[in-house]
Short mmCIF file of C-alpha atoms in Angstrom, two decimals:
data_model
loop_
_atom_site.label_atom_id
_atom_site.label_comp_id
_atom_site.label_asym_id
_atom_site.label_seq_id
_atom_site.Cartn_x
_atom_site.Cartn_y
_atom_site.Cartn_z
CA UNK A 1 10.54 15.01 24.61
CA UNK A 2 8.03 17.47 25.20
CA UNK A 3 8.30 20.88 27.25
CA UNK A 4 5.48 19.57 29.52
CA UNK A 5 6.95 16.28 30.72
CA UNK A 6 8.03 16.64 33.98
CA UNK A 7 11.33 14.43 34.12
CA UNK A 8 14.04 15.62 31.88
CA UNK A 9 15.56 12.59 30.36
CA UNK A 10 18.60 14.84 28.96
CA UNK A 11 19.70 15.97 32.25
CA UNK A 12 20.25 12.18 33.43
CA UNK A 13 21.95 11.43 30.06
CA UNK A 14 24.15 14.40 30.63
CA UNK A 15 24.96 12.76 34.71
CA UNK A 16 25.48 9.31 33.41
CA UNK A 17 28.19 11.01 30.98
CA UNK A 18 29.72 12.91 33.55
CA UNK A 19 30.55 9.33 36.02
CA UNK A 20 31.28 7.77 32.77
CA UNK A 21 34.25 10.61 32.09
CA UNK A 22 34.76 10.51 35.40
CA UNK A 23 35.64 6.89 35.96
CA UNK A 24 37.87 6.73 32.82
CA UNK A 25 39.74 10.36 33.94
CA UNK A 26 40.18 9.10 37.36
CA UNK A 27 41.32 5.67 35.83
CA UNK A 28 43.66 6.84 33.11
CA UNK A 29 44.92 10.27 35.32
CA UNK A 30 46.12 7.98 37.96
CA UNK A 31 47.81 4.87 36.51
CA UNK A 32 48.96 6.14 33.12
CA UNK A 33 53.00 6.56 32.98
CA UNK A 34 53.62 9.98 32.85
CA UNK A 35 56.44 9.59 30.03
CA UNK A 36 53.39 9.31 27.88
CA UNK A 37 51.79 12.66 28.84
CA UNK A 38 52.64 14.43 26.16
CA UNK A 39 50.72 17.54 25.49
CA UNK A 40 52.04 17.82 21.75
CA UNK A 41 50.01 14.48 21.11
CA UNK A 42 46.46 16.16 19.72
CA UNK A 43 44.83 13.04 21.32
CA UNK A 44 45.80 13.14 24.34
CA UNK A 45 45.19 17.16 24.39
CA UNK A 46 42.10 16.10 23.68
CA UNK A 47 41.32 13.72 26.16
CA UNK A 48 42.98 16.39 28.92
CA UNK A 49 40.12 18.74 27.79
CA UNK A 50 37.49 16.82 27.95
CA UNK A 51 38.43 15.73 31.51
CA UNK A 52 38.51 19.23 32.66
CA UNK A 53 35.27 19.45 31.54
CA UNK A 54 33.74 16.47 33.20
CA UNK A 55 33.97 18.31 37.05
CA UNK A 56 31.84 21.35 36.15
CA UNK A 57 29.63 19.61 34.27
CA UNK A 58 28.80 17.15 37.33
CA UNK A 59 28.67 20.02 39.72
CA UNK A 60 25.93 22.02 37.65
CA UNK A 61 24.16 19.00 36.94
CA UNK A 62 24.15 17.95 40.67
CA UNK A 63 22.99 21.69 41.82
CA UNK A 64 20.41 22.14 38.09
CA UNK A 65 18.72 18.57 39.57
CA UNK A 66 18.46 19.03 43.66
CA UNK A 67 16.90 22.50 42.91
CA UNK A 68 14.51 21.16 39.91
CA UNK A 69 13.20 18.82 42.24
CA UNK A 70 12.96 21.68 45.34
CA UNK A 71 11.15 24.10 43.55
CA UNK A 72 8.69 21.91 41.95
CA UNK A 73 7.00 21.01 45.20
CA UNK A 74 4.73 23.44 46.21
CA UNK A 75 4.90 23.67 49.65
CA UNK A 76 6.98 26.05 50.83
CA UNK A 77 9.84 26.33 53.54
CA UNK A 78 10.19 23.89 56.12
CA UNK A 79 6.96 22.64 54.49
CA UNK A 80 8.35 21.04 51.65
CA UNK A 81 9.44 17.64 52.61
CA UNK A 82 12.80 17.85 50.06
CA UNK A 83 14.07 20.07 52.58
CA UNK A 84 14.04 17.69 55.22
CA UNK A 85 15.56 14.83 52.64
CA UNK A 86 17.78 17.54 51.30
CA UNK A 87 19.38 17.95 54.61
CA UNK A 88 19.84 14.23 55.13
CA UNK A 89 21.08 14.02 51.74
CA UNK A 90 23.58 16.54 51.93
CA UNK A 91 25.17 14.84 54.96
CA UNK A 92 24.82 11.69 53.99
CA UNK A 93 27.14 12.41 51.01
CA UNK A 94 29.54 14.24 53.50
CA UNK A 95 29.73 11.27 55.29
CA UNK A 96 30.50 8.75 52.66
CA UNK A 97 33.20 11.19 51.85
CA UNK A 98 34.83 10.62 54.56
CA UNK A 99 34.43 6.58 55.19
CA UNK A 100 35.68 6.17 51.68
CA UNK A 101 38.91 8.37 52.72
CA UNK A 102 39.24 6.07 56.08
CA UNK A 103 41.80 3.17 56.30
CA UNK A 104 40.90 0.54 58.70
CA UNK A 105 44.46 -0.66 59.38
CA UNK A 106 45.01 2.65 60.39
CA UNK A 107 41.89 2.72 62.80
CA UNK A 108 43.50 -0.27 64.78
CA UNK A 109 46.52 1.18 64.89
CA UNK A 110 44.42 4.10 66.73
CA UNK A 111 45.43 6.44 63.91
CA UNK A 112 43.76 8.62 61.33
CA UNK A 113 45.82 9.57 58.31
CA UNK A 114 46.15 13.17 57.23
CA UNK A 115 43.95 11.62 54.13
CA UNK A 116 40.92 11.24 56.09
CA UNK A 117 40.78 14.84 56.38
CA UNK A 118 41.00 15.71 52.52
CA UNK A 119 38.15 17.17 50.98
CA UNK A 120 37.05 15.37 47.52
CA UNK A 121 33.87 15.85 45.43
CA UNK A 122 31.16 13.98 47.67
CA UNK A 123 32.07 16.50 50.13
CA UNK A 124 31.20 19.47 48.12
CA UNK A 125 28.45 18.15 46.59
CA UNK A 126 27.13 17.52 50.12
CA UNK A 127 27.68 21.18 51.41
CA UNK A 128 26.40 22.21 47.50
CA UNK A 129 22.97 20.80 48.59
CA UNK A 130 23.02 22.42 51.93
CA UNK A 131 23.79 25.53 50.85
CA UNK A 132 20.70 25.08 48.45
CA UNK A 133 18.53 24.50 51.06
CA UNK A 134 19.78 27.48 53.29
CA UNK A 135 19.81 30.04 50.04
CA UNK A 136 15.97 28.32 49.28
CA UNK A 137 14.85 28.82 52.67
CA UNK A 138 16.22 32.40 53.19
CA UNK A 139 14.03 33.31 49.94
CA UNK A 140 10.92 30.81 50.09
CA UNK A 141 9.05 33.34 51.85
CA UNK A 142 9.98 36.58 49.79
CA UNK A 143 9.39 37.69 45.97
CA UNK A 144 10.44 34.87 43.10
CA UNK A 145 12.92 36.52 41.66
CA UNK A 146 15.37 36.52 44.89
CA UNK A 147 16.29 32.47 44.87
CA UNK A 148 17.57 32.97 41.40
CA UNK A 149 19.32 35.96 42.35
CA UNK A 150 20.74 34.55 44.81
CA UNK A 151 21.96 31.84 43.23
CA UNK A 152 23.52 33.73 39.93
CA UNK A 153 25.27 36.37 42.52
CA UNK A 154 27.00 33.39 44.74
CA UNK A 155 28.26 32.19 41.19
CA UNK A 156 29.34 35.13 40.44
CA UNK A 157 30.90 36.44 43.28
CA UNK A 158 32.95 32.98 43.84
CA UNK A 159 34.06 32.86 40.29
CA UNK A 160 35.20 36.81 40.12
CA UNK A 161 37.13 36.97 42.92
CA UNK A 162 38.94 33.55 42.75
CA UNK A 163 42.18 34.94 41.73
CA UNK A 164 41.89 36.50 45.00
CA UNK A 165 40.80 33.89 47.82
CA UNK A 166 42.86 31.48 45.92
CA UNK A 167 46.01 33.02 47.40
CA UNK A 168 45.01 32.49 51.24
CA UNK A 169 46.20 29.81 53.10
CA UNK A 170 43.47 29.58 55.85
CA UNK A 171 45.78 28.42 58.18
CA UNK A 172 43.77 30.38 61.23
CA UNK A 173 41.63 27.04 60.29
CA UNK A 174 42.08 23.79 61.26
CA UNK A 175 43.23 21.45 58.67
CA UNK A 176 40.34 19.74 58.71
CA UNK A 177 37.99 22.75 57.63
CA UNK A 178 40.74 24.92 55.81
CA UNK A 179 41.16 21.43 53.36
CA UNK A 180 37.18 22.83 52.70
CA UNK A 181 38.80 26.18 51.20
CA UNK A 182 42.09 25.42 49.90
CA UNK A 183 43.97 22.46 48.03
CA UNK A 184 47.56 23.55 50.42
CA UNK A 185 47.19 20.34 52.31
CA UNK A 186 46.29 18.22 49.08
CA UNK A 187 42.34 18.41 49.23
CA UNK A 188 41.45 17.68 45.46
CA UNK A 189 38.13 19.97 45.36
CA UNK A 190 37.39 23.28 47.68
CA UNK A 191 33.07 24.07 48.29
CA UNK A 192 35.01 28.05 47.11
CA UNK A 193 35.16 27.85 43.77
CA UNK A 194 33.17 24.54 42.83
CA UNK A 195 29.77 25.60 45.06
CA UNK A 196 29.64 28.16 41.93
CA UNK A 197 28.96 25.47 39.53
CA UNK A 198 26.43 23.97 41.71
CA UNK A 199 24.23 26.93 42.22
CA UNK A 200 24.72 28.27 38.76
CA UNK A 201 23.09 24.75 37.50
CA UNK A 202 20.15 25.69 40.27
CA UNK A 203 19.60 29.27 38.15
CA UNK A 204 19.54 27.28 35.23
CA UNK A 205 16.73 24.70 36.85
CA UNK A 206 14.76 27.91 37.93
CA UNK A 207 14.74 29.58 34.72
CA UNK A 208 13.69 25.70 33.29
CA UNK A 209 10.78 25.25 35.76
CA UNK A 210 9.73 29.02 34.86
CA UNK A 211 9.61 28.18 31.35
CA UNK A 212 8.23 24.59 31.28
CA UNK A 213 5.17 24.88 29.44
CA UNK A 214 6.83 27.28 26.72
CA UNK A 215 6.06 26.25 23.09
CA UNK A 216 9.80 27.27 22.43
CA UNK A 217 11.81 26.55 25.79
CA UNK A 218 13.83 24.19 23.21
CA UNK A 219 13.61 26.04 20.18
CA UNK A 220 15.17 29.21 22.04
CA UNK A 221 17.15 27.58 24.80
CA UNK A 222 19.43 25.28 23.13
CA UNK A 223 20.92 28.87 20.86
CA UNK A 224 21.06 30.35 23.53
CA UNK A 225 23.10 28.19 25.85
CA UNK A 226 25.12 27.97 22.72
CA UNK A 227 25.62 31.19 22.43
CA UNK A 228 26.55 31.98 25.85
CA UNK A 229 29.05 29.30 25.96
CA UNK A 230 31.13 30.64 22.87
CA UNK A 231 31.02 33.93 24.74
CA UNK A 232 32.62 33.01 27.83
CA UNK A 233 34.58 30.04 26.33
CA UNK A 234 36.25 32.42 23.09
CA UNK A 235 35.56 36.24 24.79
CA UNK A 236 35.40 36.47 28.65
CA UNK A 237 39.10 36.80 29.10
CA UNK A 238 39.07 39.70 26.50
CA UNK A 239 36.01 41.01 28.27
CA UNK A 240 37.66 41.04 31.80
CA UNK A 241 40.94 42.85 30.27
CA UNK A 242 38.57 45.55 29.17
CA UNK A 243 36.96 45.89 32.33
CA UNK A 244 40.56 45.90 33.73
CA UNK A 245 41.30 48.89 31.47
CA UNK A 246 37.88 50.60 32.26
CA UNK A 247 37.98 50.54 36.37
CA UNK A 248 41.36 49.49 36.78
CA UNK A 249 40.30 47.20 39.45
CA UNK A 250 43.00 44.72 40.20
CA UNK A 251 41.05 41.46 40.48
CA UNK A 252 39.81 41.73 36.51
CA UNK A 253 43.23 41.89 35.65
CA UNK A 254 43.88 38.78 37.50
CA UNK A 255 41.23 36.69 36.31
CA UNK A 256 42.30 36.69 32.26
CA UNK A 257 45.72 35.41 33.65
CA UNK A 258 43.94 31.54 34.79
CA UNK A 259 40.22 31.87 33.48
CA UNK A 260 39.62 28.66 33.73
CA UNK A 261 36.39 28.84 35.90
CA UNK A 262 34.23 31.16 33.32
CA UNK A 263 35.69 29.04 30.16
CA UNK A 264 34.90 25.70 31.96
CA UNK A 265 31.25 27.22 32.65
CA UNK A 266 31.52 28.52 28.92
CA UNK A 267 32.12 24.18 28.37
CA UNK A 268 29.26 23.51 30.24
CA UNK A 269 26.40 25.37 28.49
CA UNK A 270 27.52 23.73 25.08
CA UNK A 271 27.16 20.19 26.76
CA UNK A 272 23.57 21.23 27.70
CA UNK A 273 23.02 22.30 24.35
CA UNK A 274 24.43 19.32 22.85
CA UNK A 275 22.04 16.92 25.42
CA UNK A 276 18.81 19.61 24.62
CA UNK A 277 19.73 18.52 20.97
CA UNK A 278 19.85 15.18 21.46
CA UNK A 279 17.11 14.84 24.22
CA UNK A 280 15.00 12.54 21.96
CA UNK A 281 17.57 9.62 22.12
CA UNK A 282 18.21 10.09 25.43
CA UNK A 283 15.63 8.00 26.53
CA UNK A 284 17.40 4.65 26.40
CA UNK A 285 16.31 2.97 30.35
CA UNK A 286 20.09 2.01 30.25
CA UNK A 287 21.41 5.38 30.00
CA UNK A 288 18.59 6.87 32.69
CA UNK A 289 19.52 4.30 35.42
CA UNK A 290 23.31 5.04 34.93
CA UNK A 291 22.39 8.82 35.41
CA UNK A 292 20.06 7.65 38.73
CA UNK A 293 23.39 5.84 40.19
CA UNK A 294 25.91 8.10 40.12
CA UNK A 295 26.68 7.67 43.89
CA UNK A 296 27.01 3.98 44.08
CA UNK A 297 28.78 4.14 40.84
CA UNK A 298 31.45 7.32 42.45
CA UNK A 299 31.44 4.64 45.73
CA UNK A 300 32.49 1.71 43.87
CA UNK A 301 35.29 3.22 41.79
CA UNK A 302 37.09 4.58 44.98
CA UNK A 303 37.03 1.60 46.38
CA UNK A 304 38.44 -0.12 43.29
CA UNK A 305 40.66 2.12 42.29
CA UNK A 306 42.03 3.83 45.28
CA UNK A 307 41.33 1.26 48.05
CA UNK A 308 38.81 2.45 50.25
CA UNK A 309 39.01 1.37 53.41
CA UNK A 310 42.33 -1.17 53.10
CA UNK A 311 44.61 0.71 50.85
CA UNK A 312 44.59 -1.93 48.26
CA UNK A 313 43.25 -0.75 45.11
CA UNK A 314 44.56 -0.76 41.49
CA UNK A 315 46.48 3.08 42.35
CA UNK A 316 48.21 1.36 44.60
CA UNK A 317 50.10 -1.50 42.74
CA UNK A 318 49.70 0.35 39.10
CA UNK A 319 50.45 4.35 40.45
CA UNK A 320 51.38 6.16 37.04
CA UNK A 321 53.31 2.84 35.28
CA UNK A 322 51.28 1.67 32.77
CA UNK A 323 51.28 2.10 28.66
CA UNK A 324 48.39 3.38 26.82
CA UNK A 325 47.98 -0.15 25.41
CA UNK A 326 46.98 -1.14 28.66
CA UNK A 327 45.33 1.74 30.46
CA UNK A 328 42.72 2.69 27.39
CA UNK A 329 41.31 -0.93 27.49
CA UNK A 330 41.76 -0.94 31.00
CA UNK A 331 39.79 2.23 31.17
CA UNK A 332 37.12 0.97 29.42
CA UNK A 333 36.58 -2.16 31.05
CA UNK A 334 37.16 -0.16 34.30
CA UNK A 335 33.95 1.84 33.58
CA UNK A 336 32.01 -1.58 33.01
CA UNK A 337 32.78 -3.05 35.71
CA UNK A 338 31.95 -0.23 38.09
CA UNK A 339 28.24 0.24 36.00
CA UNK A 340 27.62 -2.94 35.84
CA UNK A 341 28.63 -3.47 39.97
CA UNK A 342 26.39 -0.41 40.69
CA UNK A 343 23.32 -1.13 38.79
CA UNK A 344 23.47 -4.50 40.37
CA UNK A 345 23.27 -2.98 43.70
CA UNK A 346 20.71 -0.51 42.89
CA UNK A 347 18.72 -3.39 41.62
CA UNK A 348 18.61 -5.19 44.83
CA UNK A 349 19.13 -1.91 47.31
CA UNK A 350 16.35 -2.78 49.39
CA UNK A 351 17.30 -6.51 49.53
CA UNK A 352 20.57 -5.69 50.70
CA UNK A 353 19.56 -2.99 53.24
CA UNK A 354 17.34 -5.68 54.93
CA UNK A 355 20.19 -7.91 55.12
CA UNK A 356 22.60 -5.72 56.30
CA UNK A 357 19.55 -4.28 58.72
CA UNK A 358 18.57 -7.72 59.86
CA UNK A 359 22.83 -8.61 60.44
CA UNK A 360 23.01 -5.46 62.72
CA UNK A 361 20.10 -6.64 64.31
CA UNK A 362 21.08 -10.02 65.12
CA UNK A 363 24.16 -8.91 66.36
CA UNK A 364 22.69 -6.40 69.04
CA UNK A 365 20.50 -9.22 70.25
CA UNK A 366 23.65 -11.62 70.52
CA UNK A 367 25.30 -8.89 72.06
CA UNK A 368 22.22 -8.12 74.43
CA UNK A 369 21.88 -11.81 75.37
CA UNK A 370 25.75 -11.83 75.93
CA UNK A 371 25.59 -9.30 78.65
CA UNK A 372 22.59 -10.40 80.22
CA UNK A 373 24.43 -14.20 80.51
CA UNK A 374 27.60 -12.43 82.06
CA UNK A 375 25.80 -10.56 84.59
CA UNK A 376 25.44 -13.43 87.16
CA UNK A 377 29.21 -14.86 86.15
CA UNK A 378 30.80 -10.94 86.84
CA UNK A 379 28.74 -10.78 90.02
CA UNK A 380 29.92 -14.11 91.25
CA UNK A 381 33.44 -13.21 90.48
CA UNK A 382 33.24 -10.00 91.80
CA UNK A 383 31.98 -10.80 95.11
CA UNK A 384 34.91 -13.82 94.89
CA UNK A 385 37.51 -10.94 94.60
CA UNK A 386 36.44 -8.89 97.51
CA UNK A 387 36.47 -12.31 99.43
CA UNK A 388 40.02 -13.23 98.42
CA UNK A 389 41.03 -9.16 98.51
CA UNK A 390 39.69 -9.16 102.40
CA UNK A 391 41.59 -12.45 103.15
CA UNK A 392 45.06 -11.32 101.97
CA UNK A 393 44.41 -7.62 103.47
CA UNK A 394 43.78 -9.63 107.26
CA UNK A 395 46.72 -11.63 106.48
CA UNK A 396 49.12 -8.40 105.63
CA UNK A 397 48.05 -6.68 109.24
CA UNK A 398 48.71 -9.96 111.34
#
């Protein structure tokens, strides 16, 4: 691929990865016996890592695309129309986040389970884009340098001081925004630390829309994201011990003790190497249209697997019981299925959306034509009811 083409094909390959570890994590994680969990088996050390990885490298991809395609408008402000579609996007993810956590059977029992209220990853990647959009905003109008800034300090900041934060319960909060902030109620991602991922990937998009036309963006970007993800993956903790020494402030003494955010972000930069590598096989349509539905494919594998809606998906008959005979197959297929299901639907989006548009439609009319049928019958019986109600009140006073 060349520096000058606008779409890069290597940061979809890298997103259709991501769902693709994602689906077989979330499918082996959740129904694989846990007598089998045995972190002296090298495999299955392995396959632990590389699911660790697969969440920051899905939250800087998410943030590195939504501010690629921000900045490359040139309007500025409320003028550039990805703002506006930002915003909608942002809440439109919050809000499948929470119909996928809803259980109908609950609804007509007039309830809402304490899992409606959990906070998964649609819901930070939601409040990831708006906080984009309010960081891009607050700097549209004032030198260049201050989005990126920006953006690298919030990393920063969230990622230093998470030994800290980490440790407060936010119950001044009600559950339903402390889940936001902290995992005490069972949320499975918090917007503190994981926004950090997402607006380090938008420093990353900056410093690849400042660079596009460079002769060398490849030749000297893929070393160096290599070589600042050794560093942080092999030498931040030893780094943050020194600094503990130096200053003796408390929280870099804390961080070497669980440094798993700057070691995980020390994982991502050698995937983006590894994709900048590769980018000239990464062109496969396939591969690109996987990496374009990563929401329908995220959609469909929560309702499969953990029963959107009813309660009846695969967690719930097969919760942590099954062999690795059966889960790694099952895995696989699992991710098929769910690919195959979403690039179906993709396919025919806009066929479907009529449908389900023209469905709503017809039943509003029905409905309409309903009430206007039953307005002369509830008249009629109405004024019947104050005739019988007057009869029997003259008969009570005699």
């Amino acid at each position: 691929m060349k520096a000058q083409t606008n779409r890069l094909f290597f940061i979809d390959a890298m997103r259709a990865w991501a769902i693709l570890m994602m689906l077989q994590g979330h499918f082996i994680d959740g129904l694989l016996d846990p007598v089998y969990r045995d972190t002296e088996n090298s495999i299955f050390n392995v396959w632990l890592y590389f699911r660790g990885i697969t969440a920051p490298v899905f939250f800087t991809v998410s943030g590195f695309i939504f501010t690629y395609l921000l900045i490359r408008i040139p309007q500025k402000g409320f003028n550039n129309p990805r703002v506006a579609k930002g915003f909608r996007r942002g809440l439109q993810l919050l809000l499948i986040g929470y119909l996928l956590r809803l259980n109908v059977l609950g609804l007509f029992k007039g309830q809402l389970y304490n899992a409606f209220y959990l906070v998964d990853v649609l819901h930070c990647i939601g409040l990831s884009i708006l906080a984009l959009i309010g960081v891009y905003l607050l700097a549209s109008k004032r030198k260049p340098y201050l989005f990126p800034t920006i953006l690298l300090g919030i990393t920063l900041i969230l990622f230093l001081f998470e030994p800290v934060y980490k440790q407060w319960s936010f119950s001044f909060l009600p559950n339903a925004l402390a889940n936001y902030f902290t995992k005490a109620n069972g949320s499975v991602f918090t917007i503190i630390p994981w926004l950090g991922y997402a607006t380090l990937g938008g420093f990353v998009s900056v410093l690849f829309t400042r660079f596009k036309d460079f002769k060398y963006l490849y030749t000297v970007g893929i070393p160096l994201a290599t070589a600042v993800g050794y560093l942080l993956i092999y030498h931040s903790s030893g780094a943050f011990t020194s600094l503990y020494k130096i200053t003796g402030w408390e929280f870099f003494g804390l961080i070497p003790l669980n440094n798993y955010l700057f070691i995980r972000l020390g994982n991502v930069f050698i995937v983006f190497a590894v994709f900048m590598l590769l980018r000239r096989f990464l062109t496969n349509r396939t591969i690109l249209n996987i990496g374009a539905s990563t929401l329908s494919i995220y959609v469909i594998h929560f309702i499969i697997l953990y029963g959107s809606f009813t309660g009846m998906g695969l967690y719930r008959f097969f919760n942590h019981s099954l062999t690795p005979q059966i889960v790694i197959p099952g895995a696989i297929f699992f991710m098929v299925v769910c690919t195959y299901l979403a690039l179906k639907y993709n396919r025919h989006e806009v066929e479907i959306k009529s449908q389900i548009a023209w469905a709503m439609a017809s039943i509003k009319r029905q409905a309409i034509d309903a009430k206007e049928a039953s307005i002369p019958m509830l008249r009629e019986l109405s004024i019947r009811a104050r005739l019988v109600l007057r009869r029997f009140l003259r008969t009570v006073r005699g």
